[in-house]
Amino acid sequence: MKAKSHKNQPQAALRIVVVAPDLVVEDPSDDHARNQAERSRALRIGLLESGFNLIATLPADVFLADRIHQLQPDLIIVDAESEARDALEHVVFATRDARRPIVLFTDDNDTTHVRDAVAVGVSAYIVDGLSSTRIRPILDVAMARFDYEERLRFERDDARSALQERTVVDRAKALLMERQGLSEKEAFTKLRKIAMDKGLKLSDIAQRTLDMADLLS
């Protein structure tokens, strides 16, 4: 799958989904619930004031993956406090097939989970960072880091795939050399000709050769 590049895309055009608890405070005396609601409201207001396209606010539940798939956001913000780990688990599960930048905003000063959060794909872990003036630079850095890491990941995957293909071709050449008495050059030429005639990759023909040899052995 080709990486989804965000370079040269106007930041104001970014489609953002916020994953956060419900803003409704059922008990006015619940200071924690009121503070959480105020934080979430401040984040959303800051996004809108900064010109971002806030397309939805979603709860971190079992339906999150389907909703994210439908909305196709460019970036996901997790607004969480003590339930940050649970919220992250839902978001990571929801983005496992289509990776996206994830930014975690939290007031929880316990940063023992930062390493784990970064390991599962969080591009930015922000503690007490809801000032509207900080939102744009934070998201800019998160997008840049995500693009960089995606480029490294795809380069690594391409290199690994190329190595695997070379290994398969080498094994097929060795098989032809052993069973048909061909030189290495002749074995390679034969594999390449079959691949060209059938319009297939050389590694695919090599793998078919190995598979057929296994069947006939």
Backbone as numpy.savetxt, mean C-alpha at the origin, in Angstrom:
# Nx Ny Nz CAx CAy CAz Cx Cy Cz
1.19 -5.11 -10.15 0.35 -3.92 -10.15 1.23 -2.68 -10.15
0.91 -1.75 -10.98 1.72 -0.54 -11.08 1.42 0.40 -9.93
2.45 1.00 -9.39 2.26 1.91 -8.26 1.44 3.11 -8.68
0.58 3.57 -7.81 -0.22 4.74 -8.08 0.56 5.97 -7.66
1.07 6.70 -8.64 1.93 7.84 -8.34 1.10 9.07 -8.04
1.53 9.82 -7.04 0.85 11.06 -6.68 1.67 12.28 -7.06
2.78 12.06 -7.76 3.62 13.18 -8.14 2.87 14.06 -9.13
3.12 15.35 -9.02 2.53 16.35 -9.91 1.02 16.46 -9.76
0.43 15.80 -8.78 -0.99 15.90 -8.54 -1.22 17.01 -7.52
-2.06 18.00 -7.85 -2.31 19.09 -6.91 -2.83 18.54 -5.60
-2.21 18.96 -4.49 -2.58 18.42 -3.19 -4.04 18.71 -2.85
-4.57 19.85 -3.33 -5.95 20.18 -3.03 -6.90 19.20 -3.68
-6.44 18.46 -4.72 -7.29 17.52 -5.43 -7.30 16.15 -4.78
-6.47 15.95 -3.78 -6.40 14.64 -3.14 -7.74 14.27 -2.53
-8.17 13.05 -2.80 -9.41 12.53 -2.24 -9.06 11.84 -0.92
-9.55 12.40 0.17 -9.16 11.93 1.50 -10.36 11.33 2.23
-10.09 10.18 2.86 -11.07 9.56 3.76 -10.50 9.63 5.17
-11.32 10.04 6.11 -10.94 10.06 7.52 -11.63 8.89 8.21
-10.84 8.09 8.91 -11.39 6.99 9.70 -11.38 7.45 11.15
-12.55 7.59 11.72 -12.65 8.18 13.06 -13.91 7.69 13.76
-13.94 7.80 15.10 -15.15 7.44 15.85 -16.28 8.42 15.54
-17.48 8.03 15.92 -18.65 8.89 15.72 -18.49 10.18 16.51
-18.91 11.28 15.92 -18.81 12.58 16.60 -19.89 12.78 17.65
-20.90 11.94 17.62 -22.02 12.11 18.56 -21.56 11.78 19.99
-21.79 12.72 20.91 -21.45 12.51 22.32 -22.75 12.26 23.07
-22.96 11.02 23.46 -24.23 10.67 24.11 -24.30 11.18 25.54
-23.15 11.23 26.21 -23.13 11.70 27.60 -22.31 12.99 27.67
-22.96 14.15 27.83 -22.25 15.43 27.87 -21.20 15.51 28.98
-21.33 14.67 30.01 -20.36 14.71 31.11 -19.12 13.85 30.81
-19.13 13.16 29.70 -18.01 12.31 29.32 -16.94 13.17 28.66
-15.97 13.61 29.46 -14.93 14.51 28.94 -14.11 13.86 27.83
-13.83 12.57 27.97 -13.04 11.88 26.95 -13.76 11.90 25.61
-15.04 11.58 25.63 -15.82 11.56 24.38 -15.91 12.95 23.77
-16.08 13.97 24.63 -16.17 15.34 24.11 -14.83 15.78 23.50
-13.73 15.45 24.15 -12.41 15.82 23.62 -12.13 15.12 22.29
-12.51 13.84 22.23 -12.32 13.09 20.99 -13.13 13.71 19.86
-14.37 14.08 20.16 -15.23 14.69 19.14 -14.67 16.03 18.69
-14.15 16.81 19.63 -13.56 18.11 19.29 -12.32 17.93 18.41
-11.49 16.91 18.73 -10.30 16.63 17.93 -10.70 16.25 16.50
-11.67 15.36 16.39 -12.10 14.92 15.08 -12.68 16.07 14.27
-13.45 16.91 14.93 -14.05 18.05 14.25 -12.96 19.03 13.80
-11.97 19.24 14.66 -10.87 20.16 14.32 -10.08 19.64 13.11
-9.86 18.33 13.07 -9.13 17.75 11.95 -9.89 17.97 10.65
-11.16 17.71 10.65 -11.96 17.84 9.43 -12.05 19.29 8.97
-12.21 20.19 9.94 -12.24 21.61 9.60 -10.89 22.03 9.02
-9.80 21.53 9.62 -8.47 21.87 9.11 -8.25 21.37 7.70
-8.74 20.18 7.38 -8.62 19.64 6.03 -9.37 20.52 5.03
-10.58 20.90 5.39 -11.38 21.73 4.49 -10.77 23.11 4.33
-10.27 23.69 5.43 -9.64 25.01 5.35 -8.38 24.98 4.51
-7.71 23.83 4.48 -6.49 23.70 3.69 -6.79 23.35 2.23
-8.06 23.22 1.89 -8.44 22.98 0.51 -8.44 21.54 0.08
-8.37 20.60 1.02 -8.38 19.19 0.65 -9.81 18.71 0.39
-9.91 17.63 -0.37 -11.21 17.07 -0.73 -11.55 15.94 0.23
-12.25 16.26 1.29 -12.66 15.26 2.29 -13.92 14.58 1.78
-13.79 13.35 1.28 -14.93 12.72 0.62 -15.79 11.89 1.57
-15.24 11.49 2.73 -16.04 10.70 3.65 -15.35 10.57 4.99
-16.15 10.38 6.03 -15.65 10.01 7.35 -16.27 8.67 7.69
-15.42 7.68 7.96 -15.89 6.31 8.13 -15.49 5.75 9.49
-16.30 4.88 10.05 -15.92 4.20 11.29 -14.97 3.05 10.97
-14.15 2.67 11.93 -13.22 1.55 11.75 -13.95 0.26 12.10
-14.71 -0.25 11.14 -15.48 -1.47 11.39 -15.24 -2.48 10.28
-15.97 -3.56 10.31 -15.75 -4.65 9.35 -16.16 -4.27 7.93
-16.89 -3.17 7.77 -17.31 -2.75 6.44 -16.34 -1.74 5.81
-15.28 -1.41 6.52 -14.36 -0.37 6.06 -13.73 -0.73 4.71
-13.31 -1.96 4.54 -12.66 -2.37 3.29 -13.56 -2.13 2.09
-14.82 -2.51 2.21 -15.76 -2.32 1.10 -15.98 -0.85 0.80
-16.07 -0.04 1.84 -16.32 1.39 1.65 -15.11 2.06 0.99
-13.91 1.69 1.43 -12.71 2.27 0.83 -12.58 1.84 -0.63
-12.92 0.59 -0.91 -12.88 0.10 -2.29 -13.84 0.90 -3.18
-14.99 1.23 -2.65 -15.97 1.99 -3.42 -15.53 3.43 -3.63
-14.95 4.05 -2.60 -14.59 5.46 -2.66 -13.27 5.72 -3.38
-12.34 4.76 -3.33 -11.03 4.90 -3.98 -10.32 6.21 -3.58
-10.09 6.43 -2.29 -9.39 7.66 -1.86 -7.91 7.60 -2.21
-7.29 8.79 -2.26 -5.84 8.86 -2.49 -5.06 8.72 -1.20
-5.68 9.07 -0.10 -4.99 9.06 1.20 -6.01 8.78 2.29
-5.57 8.07 3.33 -6.45 7.75 4.45 -5.86 8.32 5.73
-6.68 9.03 6.46 -6.28 9.57 7.76 -7.00 8.81 8.86
-6.24 8.31 9.81 -6.83 7.63 10.97 -6.77 8.60 12.14
-7.93 8.98 12.62 -8.01 9.87 13.78 -8.41 9.03 14.97
-7.45 8.74 15.83 -7.71 7.80 16.92 -6.94 8.18 18.16
-7.36 7.61 19.26 -6.65 7.84 20.51 -6.31 6.49 21.11
-6.96 6.08 22.18 -6.62 4.82 22.83 -6.92 3.62 21.93
-7.84 3.79 20.96 -8.20 2.68 20.09 -7.40 2.72 18.79
-6.27 3.40 18.80 -5.48 3.55 17.58 -5.10 2.22 16.96
-4.69 1.27 17.79 -4.25 -0.02 17.25 -5.40 -0.73 16.53
-6.58 -0.76 17.15 -7.72 -1.42 16.52 -8.09 -0.73 15.21
-8.09 0.59 15.20 -8.42 1.33 13.99 -7.41 1.04 12.89
-6.13 1.00 13.25 -5.09 0.72 12.27 -5.25 -0.67 11.67
-5.61 -1.63 12.49 -5.79 -2.99 11.98 -6.85 -3.03 10.91
-7.94 -2.32 11.13 -9.01 -2.26 10.14 -8.53 -1.58 8.86
-7.80 -0.48 9.00 -7.34 0.27 7.83 -6.33 -0.54 7.04
-5.38 -1.16 7.72 -4.37 -1.97 7.04 -5.03 -3.12 6.28
-6.02 -3.76 6.90 -6.75 -4.83 6.22 -7.48 -4.29 5.00
-8.04 -3.10 5.13 -8.82 -2.51 4.04 -7.94 -2.08 2.86
-6.65 -1.87 3.09 -5.77 -1.39 2.02 -4.73 -2.43 1.61
-4.94 -3.68 1.99 -3.92 -4.70 1.72 -3.77 -4.97 0.22
-4.84 -4.83 -0.56 -4.78 -5.13 -1.99 -4.49 -3.89 -2.82
-4.77 -2.72 -2.29 -4.50 -1.46 -3.01 -3.90 -0.49 -2.00
-2.59 -0.47 -1.95 -1.90 0.34 -0.94 -2.15 1.83 -1.14
-2.29 2.52 -0.01 -2.48 3.96 -0.02 -1.73 4.57 1.15
-1.37 5.84 1.05 -0.74 6.49 2.21 -1.72 6.52 3.39
-1.19 6.22 4.57 -1.98 6.25 5.79 -1.31 7.20 6.78
-2.08 8.13 7.30 -1.57 9.08 8.29 -2.37 8.90 9.57
-1.67 8.72 10.68 -2.33 8.55 11.97 -2.17 9.81 12.81
-3.28 10.42 13.17 -3.29 11.54 14.11 -3.80 11.01 15.45
-3.07 11.31 16.52 -3.49 10.84 17.84 -3.00 11.79 18.93
-3.72 11.80 20.04 -3.28 12.54 21.22 -2.65 11.62 22.24
-2.59 10.33 21.91 -2.03 9.34 22.83 -0.51 9.47 22.82
0.08 9.86 23.94 1.53 10.06 24.02 2.32 8.77 24.12
1.63 7.64 24.21 2.31 6.35 24.25 2.75 6.00 22.82
4.02 6.18 22.53 4.53 5.96 21.17 5.16 4.58 20.99
4.86 3.66 21.89 5.45 2.33 21.79 4.97 1.58 20.55
3.87 2.05 19.96 3.33 1.36 18.79 3.81 1.99 17.48
4.64 3.01 17.55 5.07 3.71 16.33 5.77 2.75 15.37
6.71 1.97 15.89 7.48 1.06 15.03 6.54 0.07 14.32
5.58 -0.48 15.07 4.64 -1.42 14.47 3.77 -0.72 13.43
3.37 0.51 13.72 2.52 1.25 12.79 3.24 1.50 11.47
4.50 1.92 11.56 5.28 2.18 10.35 5.50 0.88 9.57
5.70 -0.22 10.30 5.94 -1.50 9.66 4.75 -1.97 8.83
3.54 -1.62 9.25 2.36 -2.07 8.51 1.90 -1.06 7.47
2.65 0.02 7.28 2.35 0.91 6.17 1.93 2.32 6.51
2.02 2.71 7.77 1.66 4.08 8.13 2.76 5.03 7.67
2.40 6.02 6.88 3.37 6.96 6.32 3.75 8.07 7.29
2.85 8.38 8.22 3.13 9.42 9.21 2.35 9.13 10.47
3.04 9.22 11.61 2.44 8.96 12.93 2.58 10.26 13.70
1.47 10.98 13.84 1.52 12.34 14.38 0.84 12.40 15.74
1.60 12.79 16.75 1.06 12.94 18.09 0.79 14.41 18.35
-0.45 14.72 18.74 -0.83 16.10 19.06 -0.48 17.02 17.91
-0.95 16.65 16.71 -0.59 17.45 15.53 -1.78 17.97 14.75
-2.84 18.38 15.44 -4.05 18.76 14.75 -4.15 20.24 14.40
-3.11 21.01 14.65 -3.15 22.41 14.25 -3.35 22.50 12.74
-4.29 23.32 12.32 -4.61 23.41 10.90 -3.40 23.82 10.06
-2.49 24.58 10.65 -1.31 25.02 9.90 -0.33 23.88 9.66
-0.46 22.79 10.43 0.45 21.66 10.28 -0.08 20.60 9.32
-1.37 20.63 9.04 -1.97 19.54 8.27 -1.37 19.40 6.89
-1.27 20.51 6.13 -0.76 20.41 4.77 0.68 19.90 4.71
1.63 20.47 5.47 2.99 19.92 5.40 3.08 18.47 5.83
2.27 18.08 6.82 2.27 16.69 7.27 1.82 15.77 6.13
0.75 16.13 5.45 0.25 15.30 4.36 1.20 15.31 3.16
1.82 16.46 2.91 2.82 16.53 1.82 3.96 15.54 2.07
4.46 15.53 3.29 5.57 14.63 3.63 5.10 13.17 3.55
3.89 12.90 4.03 3.37 11.53 3.99 3.24 11.03 2.57
2.76 11.89 1.67 2.61 11.50 0.27 3.98 11.24 -0.36
4.93 12.11 -0.07 6.27 11.95 -0.64 6.92 10.67 -0.13
6.77 10.39 1.15 7.35 9.17 1.70 6.70 7.93 1.11
5.39 7.97 0.94 4.68 6.83 0.37 5.16 6.56 -1.06
5.26 7.61 -1.87 5.72 7.45 -3.25 7.12 6.87 -3.30
7.99 7.35 -2.41 9.37 6.86 -2.37 9.41 5.38 -1.99
8.67 5.01 -0.97 8.67 3.62 -0.52 8.03 2.69 -1.54
6.99 3.19 -2.23 6.38 2.37 -3.28 7.35 2.13 -4.42
8.11 3.17 -4.78 9.10 3.02 -5.86 10.16 1.99 -5.47
10.62 2.05 -4.23 11.60 1.06 -3.76 11.00 -0.34 -3.76
9.75 -0.46 -3.35 9.11 -1.76 -3.27 8.97 -2.39 -4.65
8.56 -1.58 -5.63 8.39 -2.11 -6.98 9.74 -2.43 -7.62
10.75 -1.62 -7.34 12.08 -1.93 -7.86 12.58 -3.25 -7.26
12.33 -3.47 -5.99 12.72 -4.72 -5.33 11.98 -5.90 -5.93
10.66 -5.72 -6.13 9.87 -6.81 -6.70 10.29 -7.13 -8.13
10.61 -6.07 -8.90 11.06 -6.29 -10.28 12.38 -7.05 -10.30
13.29 -6.68 -9.40 14.59 -7.35 -9.35 14.42 -8.81 -8.93
13.54 -9.06 -7.97 13.29 -10.42 -7.51 12.66 -11.26 -8.63
11.72 -10.65 -9.37 11.07 -11.36 -10.46 12.06 -11.69 -11.57
12.94 -10.72 -11.88 13.94 -10.95 -12.92 14.89 -12.08 -12.53
15.26 -12.13 -11.27 16.14 -13.20 -10.79 15.46 -14.56 -10.90
14.19 -14.61 -10.53 13.45 -15.87 -10.62 13.33 -16.33 -12.07
13.09 -15.37 -12.98 12.98 -15.73 -14.40 14.31 -16.26 -14.94
15.41 -15.61 -14.57 16.73 -16.08 -15.03 17.01 -17.48 -14.51
16.61 -17.74 -13.27 16.83 -19.06 -12.69 16.07 -20.14 -13.46
14.80 -19.85 -13.81 13.99 -20.79 -14.56 14.58 -21.06 -15.93
15.04 -20.00 -16.61 15.65 -20.15 -17.94 16.93 -20.98 -17.85
17.73 -20.71 -16.85 18.98 -21.47 -16.68 18.70 -22.96 -16.44
17.66 -23.24 -15.65 17.32 -24.64 -15.39 16.83 -25.33 -16.66
16.03 -24.61 -17.46 15.53 -25.18 -18.73 16.67 -25.41 -19.71
17.61 -24.48 -19.76 18.78 -24.67 -20.64 19.56 -25.90 -20.22
19.78 -26.04 -18.94 20.53 -27.18 -18.44 19.83 -28.49 -18.78
18.50 -28.48 -18.71 17.73 -29.68 -19.04 17.90 -30.06 -20.51
17.80 -29.07 -21.40 17.97 -29.34 -22.83 19.39 -29.78 -23.15
20.35 -29.18 -22.48 21.75 -29.57 -22.71 21.97 -31.02 -22.31
21.34 -31.42 -21.21 21.53 -32.78 -20.71 20.79 -33.81 -21.57
19.54 -33.52 -21.94 18.70 -34.52 -22.59 18.81 -34.50 -24.12
19.21 -33.37 -24.69 19.29 -33.29 -26.14 20.72 -33.06 -26.64
21.65 -33.02 -25.71 23.05 -32.87 -26.09 23.36 -31.54 -26.74
22.64 -30.49 -26.36 22.86 -29.17 -26.94 23.90 -28.39 -26.15
24.51 -27.44 -26.83 25.38 -26.51 -26.13 24.49 -25.49 -25.42
25.10 -24.71 -24.53 24.30 -23.70 -23.82 23.69 -22.71 -24.80
24.47 -22.29 -25.78 23.97 -21.34 -26.77 22.83 -21.93 -27.57
22.97 -23.20 -27.97 21.92 -23.86 -28.75 20.64 -24.03 -27.93
20.80 -24.37 -26.67 19.63 -24.53 -25.80 18.90 -23.21 -25.63
19.66 -22.14 -25.44 19.04 -20.82 -25.29 18.34 -20.41 -26.57
19.00 -20.64 -27.72 18.41 -20.27 -29.01 17.11 -21.02 -29.25
17.09 -22.30 -28.88 15.87 -23.09 -29.06 14.73 -22.56 -28.20
15.02 -22.26 -26.95 13.98 -21.72 -26.07 13.47 -20.38 -26.59
14.39 -19.54 -27.01 14.00 -18.22 -27.51 13.15 -18.32 -28.76
13.49 -19.24 -29.67 12.72 -19.40 -30.91 11.30 -19.87 -30.60
11.17 -20.83 -29.69 9.83 -21.30 -29.33 9.02 -20.17 -28.71
9.66 -19.38 -27.86 8.96 -18.25 -27.22 8.49 -17.25 -28.26
9.36 -16.94 -29.24 8.99 -15.98 -30.28 7.87 -16.53 -31.16
7.95 -17.81 -31.51 6.92 -18.42 -32.36 5.56 -18.43 -31.68
5.55 -18.63 -30.37 4.28 -18.72 -29.63 3.85 -17.38 -29.04
4.73 -16.37 -29.16 4.39 -15.06 -28.62 4.34 -15.04 -27.11
5.21 -15.82 -26.48 5.25 -15.90 -25.03 6.60 -15.43 -24.50
6.64 -15.17 -23.22 7.91 -14.80 -22.59 8.84 -16.00 -22.54
10.11 -15.70 -22.61 11.12 -16.75 -22.55 10.99 -17.55 -21.26
10.75 -16.87 -20.16 10.63 -17.57 -18.87 9.41 -18.47 -18.83
8.34 -18.10 -19.53 7.15 -18.94 -19.57 7.43 -20.25 -20.32
8.13 -20.13 -21.45 8.50 -21.32 -22.21 9.44 -22.20 -21.40
10.37 -21.56 -20.69 11.30 -22.31 -19.85 10.55 -23.08 -18.77
9.57 -22.43 -18.14 8.80 -23.09 -17.09 7.98 -24.25 -17.67
7.42 -24.06 -18.86 6.65 -25.13 -19.50 7.57 -26.32 -19.81
8.79 -26.01 -20.22 9.75 -27.08 -20.52 10.04 -27.88 -19.27
10.24 -27.20 -18.16 10.50 -27.89 -16.90 9.29 -28.69 -16.44
8.10 -28.11 -16.60 6.88 -28.81 -16.19 6.69 -30.08 -17.02
6.91 -29.98 -18.33 6.75 -31.14 -19.20 7.75 -32.24 -18.84
8.97 -31.81 -18.52 9.98 -32.79 -18.13 9.57 -33.52 -16.86
8.95 -32.80 -15.95 8.49 -33.43 -14.71 7.40 -34.46 -14.99
6.50 -34.13 -15.95 5.41 -35.03 -16.27 5.91 -36.31 -16.93
6.97 -36.17 -17.73 7.47 -37.32 -18.48 8.53 -38.13 -17.73
8.93 -37.61 -16.58 9.99 -38.31 -15.85 9.45 -39.50 -15.05
